[in-house]
Amino acid sequence: QRLKAERQLNDQLAFKHALLDGIPNPIYVRDLKGRLISCNRSYEQSLGVSFEQMNGRRLLDVEVIPRPLAEQMHADYLALLENHQPVFSDRTIELSGKRMNVWQWTVPFFAADGQLQGLLGGWIDITERN
């Protein structure tokens, strides 16, 4: 019985990773303090760092985007965590020296008991559309 439950949990985790990594757009999950707790491969590739390098760190803790943008995004994360309101916005970001126009989304996520757990976010590159 325990082995069956363990196998089912492992299957669910494998599915979650396959689902996240199958999405071509960058996706990330942050905890209540804005620290990265999960992301997909597209996020890693966009920032040019591995999840292991970013795990448990805030945007302010690593130099992957210009500091003013990291400060603004972190402030936006904290505001969302305070008011629980999803945020959808157009932004100009710079990653690896490349400027992009993106449509960024960030939403709160909750545990089954209704407790706020953190935020989910991502972006779509709309540079070519502008």
PDB file of C-alpha atoms in Angstrom:
ATOM      1  CA  GLN A   1       0.000   0.000   0.000  1.00  0.00           C
ATOM      2  CA  ARG A   2       2.756   2.461   0.947  1.00  0.00           C
ATOM      3  CA  LEU A   3       4.785   1.534  -2.150  1.00  0.00           C
ATOM      4  CA  LYS A   4       1.759   2.078  -4.371  1.00  0.00           C
ATOM      5  CA  ALA A   5       1.139   5.516  -2.829  1.00  0.00           C
ATOM      6  CA  GLU A   6       4.823   6.385  -3.233  1.00  0.00           C
ATOM      7  CA  ARG A   7       4.780   5.314  -6.894  1.00  0.00           C
ATOM      8  CA  GLN A   8       1.650   7.399  -7.523  1.00  0.00           C
ATOM      9  CA  LEU A   9       3.267  10.436  -5.911  1.00  0.00           C
ATOM     10  CA  ASN A  10       6.401   9.960  -8.028  1.00  0.00           C
ATOM     11  CA  ASP A  11       4.213   9.661 -11.129  1.00  0.00           C
ATOM     12  CA  GLN A  12       2.472  12.927 -10.216  1.00  0.00           C
ATOM     13  CA  LEU A  13       5.814  14.687  -9.741  1.00  0.00           C
ATOM     14  CA  ALA A  14       7.116  13.342 -13.059  1.00  0.00           C
ATOM     15  CA  PHE A  15       3.941  14.570 -14.752  1.00  0.00           C
ATOM     16  CA  LYS A  16       4.327  18.027 -13.158  1.00  0.00           C
ATOM     17  CA  HIS A  17       7.898  18.307 -14.438  1.00  0.00           C
ATOM     18  CA  ALA A  18       6.918  17.098 -17.924  1.00  0.00           C
ATOM     19  CA  LEU A  19       4.026  19.560 -18.005  1.00  0.00           C
ATOM     20  CA  LEU A  20       6.162  22.522 -16.922  1.00  0.00           C
ATOM     21  CA  ASP A  21       9.046  21.656 -19.232  1.00  0.00           C
ATOM     22  CA  GLY A  22       6.656  21.080 -22.141  1.00  0.00           C
ATOM     23  CA  ILE A  23       5.490  24.696 -22.001  1.00  0.00           C
ATOM     24  CA  PRO A  24       7.651  26.725 -24.418  1.00  0.00           C
ATOM     25  CA  ASN A  25       7.315  29.952 -22.419  1.00  0.00           C
ATOM     26  CA  PRO A  26       9.263  30.682 -19.227  1.00  0.00           C
ATOM     27  CA  ILE A  27       7.318  29.660 -16.106  1.00  0.00           C
ATOM     28  CA  TYR A  28       8.378  30.115 -12.475  1.00  0.00           C
ATOM     29  CA  VAL A  29       7.046  29.530  -8.969  1.00  0.00           C
ATOM     30  CA  ARG A  30       8.081  31.697  -6.016  1.00  0.00           C
ATOM     31  CA  ASP A  31       7.396  31.326  -2.293  1.00  0.00           C
ATOM     32  CA  LEU A  32       5.952  33.912   0.094  1.00  0.00           C
ATOM     33  CA  LYS A  33       9.271  35.788   0.235  1.00  0.00           C
ATOM     34  CA  GLY A  34       9.778  35.855  -3.530  1.00  0.00           C
ATOM     35  CA  ARG A  35      12.317  33.008  -3.568  1.00  0.00           C
ATOM     36  CA  LEU A  36      12.329  30.679  -6.562  1.00  0.00           C
ATOM     37  CA  ILE A  37      11.013  27.208  -5.713  1.00  0.00           C
ATOM     38  CA  SER A  38      10.356  25.812  -9.191  1.00  0.00           C
ATOM     39  CA  CYS A  39      10.715  26.725 -12.852  1.00  0.00           C
ATOM     40  CA  ASN A  40      10.727  25.174 -16.280  1.00  0.00           C
ATOM     41  CA  ARG A  41      13.589  24.715 -18.729  1.00  0.00           C
ATOM     42  CA  SER A  42      12.515  27.721 -20.769  1.00  0.00           C
ATOM     43  CA  TYR A  43      12.959  29.926 -17.678  1.00  0.00           C
ATOM     44  CA  GLU A  44      16.445  28.506 -17.105  1.00  0.00           C
ATOM     45  CA  GLN A  45      17.381  29.049 -20.754  1.00  0.00           C
ATOM     46  CA  SER A  46      15.976  32.589 -20.816  1.00  0.00           C
ATOM     47  CA  LEU A  47      17.947  33.626 -17.738  1.00  0.00           C
ATOM     48  CA  GLY A  48      21.030  31.604 -18.666  1.00  0.00           C
ATOM     49  CA  VAL A  49      21.200  29.878 -15.274  1.00  0.00           C
ATOM     50  CA  SER A  50      20.151  26.512 -13.922  1.00  0.00           C
ATOM     51  CA  PHE A  51      17.407  25.967 -11.369  1.00  0.00           C
ATOM     52  CA  GLU A  52      20.080  24.767  -8.942  1.00  0.00           C
ATOM     53  CA  GLN A  53      21.796  28.173  -9.191  1.00  0.00           C
ATOM     54  CA  MET A  54      18.520  30.034  -8.554  1.00  0.00           C
ATOM     55  CA  ASN A  55      16.741  27.673  -6.140  1.00  0.00           C
ATOM     56  CA  GLY A  56      15.712  29.495  -2.966  1.00  0.00           C
ATOM     57  CA  ARG A  57      16.935  32.856  -4.248  1.00  0.00           C
ATOM     58  CA  ARG A  58      15.142  36.091  -5.085  1.00  0.00           C
ATOM     59  CA  LEU A  59      15.734  38.053  -8.275  1.00  0.00           C
ATOM     60  CA  LEU A  60      17.576  40.548  -6.061  1.00  0.00           C
ATOM     61  CA  ASP A  61      20.007  37.820  -4.953  1.00  0.00           C
ATOM     62  CA  VAL A  62      21.378  37.000  -8.402  1.00  0.00           C
ATOM     63  CA  GLU A  63      22.621  39.085 -11.288  1.00  0.00           C
ATOM     64  CA  VAL A  64      20.544  37.746 -14.153  1.00  0.00           C
ATOM     65  CA  ILE A  65      18.649  40.925 -15.008  1.00  0.00           C
ATOM     66  CA  PRO A  66      19.505  44.605 -14.497  1.00  0.00           C
ATOM     67  CA  ARG A  67      19.177  45.635 -10.844  1.00  0.00           C
ATOM     68  CA  PRO A  68      16.418  48.263 -11.338  1.00  0.00           C
ATOM     69  CA  LEU A  69      14.249  45.697 -13.132  1.00  0.00           C
ATOM     70  CA  ALA A  70      14.939  43.068 -10.446  1.00  0.00           C
ATOM     71  CA  GLU A  71      13.895  45.571  -7.759  1.00  0.00           C
ATOM     72  CA  GLN A  72      10.694  46.490  -9.618  1.00  0.00           C
ATOM     73  CA  MET A  73       9.736  42.869 -10.262  1.00  0.00           C
ATOM     74  CA  HIS A  74      10.435  41.867  -6.650  1.00  0.00           C
ATOM     75  CA  ALA A  75       8.293  44.777  -5.418  1.00  0.00           C
ATOM     76  CA  ASP A  76       5.525  43.623  -7.770  1.00  0.00           C
ATOM     77  CA  TYR A  77       5.801  40.084  -6.363  1.00  0.00           C
ATOM     78  CA  LEU A  78       5.519  41.334  -2.784  1.00  0.00           C
ATOM     79  CA  ALA A  79       2.507  43.516  -3.669  1.00  0.00           C
ATOM     80  CA  LEU A  80       0.763  40.536  -5.256  1.00  0.00           C
ATOM     81  CA  LEU A  81       1.473  38.405  -2.205  1.00  0.00           C
ATOM     82  CA  GLU A  82      -0.012  41.145  -0.029  1.00  0.00           C
ATOM     83  CA  ASN A  83      -3.187  41.831  -2.028  1.00  0.00           C
ATOM     84  CA  HIS A  84      -3.652  38.424  -3.729  1.00  0.00           C
ATOM     85  CA  GLN A  85      -4.483  40.158  -7.028  1.00  0.00           C
ATOM     86  CA  PRO A  86      -3.171  38.671 -10.281  1.00  0.00           C
ATOM     87  CA  VAL A  87      -0.944  40.991 -12.314  1.00  0.00           C
ATOM     88  CA  PHE A  88      -0.808  41.054 -16.116  1.00  0.00           C
ATOM     89  CA  SER A  89       1.476  43.626 -17.706  1.00  0.00           C
ATOM     90  CA  ASP A  90       3.541  44.542 -20.732  1.00  0.00           C
ATOM     91  CA  ARG A  91       7.205  45.007 -19.846  1.00  0.00           C
ATOM     92  CA  THR A  92      10.530  45.561 -21.493  1.00  0.00           C
ATOM     93  CA  ILE A  93      13.143  43.220 -20.069  1.00  0.00           C
ATOM     94  CA  GLU A  94      16.782  42.585 -20.820  1.00  0.00           C
ATOM     95  CA  LEU A  95      18.121  39.043 -20.661  1.00  0.00           C
ATOM     96  CA  SER A  96      21.655  38.151 -21.698  1.00  0.00           C
ATOM     97  CA  GLY A  97      22.030  41.567 -23.320  1.00  0.00           C
ATOM     98  CA  LYS A  98      18.895  41.115 -25.442  1.00  0.00           C
ATOM     99  CA  ARG A  99      15.992  43.557 -25.012  1.00  0.00           C
ATOM    100  CA  MET A 100      12.550  42.030 -25.302  1.00  0.00           C
ATOM    101  CA  ASN A 101       9.005  43.230 -25.018  1.00  0.00           C
ATOM    102  CA  VAL A 102       7.048  40.692 -23.015  1.00  0.00           C
ATOM    103  CA  TRP A 103       3.555  40.157 -21.691  1.00  0.00           C
ATOM    104  CA  GLN A 104       4.153  39.033 -18.114  1.00  0.00           C
ATOM    105  CA  TRP A 105       1.623  37.366 -15.844  1.00  0.00           C
ATOM    106  CA  THR A 106       1.843  36.621 -12.150  1.00  0.00           C
ATOM    107  CA  VAL A 107      -0.890  35.007 -10.055  1.00  0.00           C
ATOM    108  CA  PRO A 108      -1.126  33.864  -6.431  1.00  0.00           C
ATOM    109  CA  PHE A 109      -1.454  30.158  -5.650  1.00  0.00           C
ATOM    110  CA  PHE A 110      -3.061  28.576  -2.641  1.00  0.00           C
ATOM    111  CA  ALA A 111      -2.905  25.229  -0.825  1.00  0.00           C
ATOM    112  CA  ALA A 112      -5.979  23.003  -0.653  1.00  0.00           C
ATOM    113  CA  ASP A 113      -6.829  24.562   2.718  1.00  0.00           C
ATOM    114  CA  GLY A 114      -6.889  28.056   1.183  1.00  0.00           C
ATOM    115  CA  GLN A 115      -3.558  29.239   2.608  1.00  0.00           C
ATOM    116  CA  LEU A 116      -1.484  31.419   0.291  1.00  0.00           C
ATOM    117  CA  GLN A 117       1.626  29.500  -0.770  1.00  0.00           C
ATOM    118  CA  GLY A 118       3.317  31.878  -3.197  1.00  0.00           C
ATOM    119  CA  LEU A 119       3.015  32.958  -6.791  1.00  0.00           C
ATOM    120  CA  LEU A 120       3.141  31.504 -10.273  1.00  0.00           C
ATOM    121  CA  GLY A 121       4.387  33.563 -13.164  1.00  0.00           C
ATOM    122  CA  GLY A 122       5.761  33.633 -16.640  1.00  0.00           C
ATOM    123  CA  TRP A 123       5.959  35.680 -19.780  1.00  0.00           C
ATOM    124  CA  ILE A 124       5.419  35.592 -23.509  1.00  0.00           C
ATOM    125  CA  ASP A 125       7.877  37.355 -25.819  1.00  0.00           C
ATOM    126  CA  ILE A 126       5.832  39.809 -27.901  1.00  0.00           C
ATOM    127  CA  THR A 127       8.819  41.663 -29.382  1.00  0.00           C
ATOM    128  CA  GLU A 128       8.029  40.571 -32.939  1.00  0.00           C
ATOM    129  CA  ARG A 129       4.390  41.632 -32.583  1.00  0.00           C
ATOM    130  CA  ASN A 130       5.225  45.244 -31.690  1.00  0.00           C
TER     131      ASN A 130
END
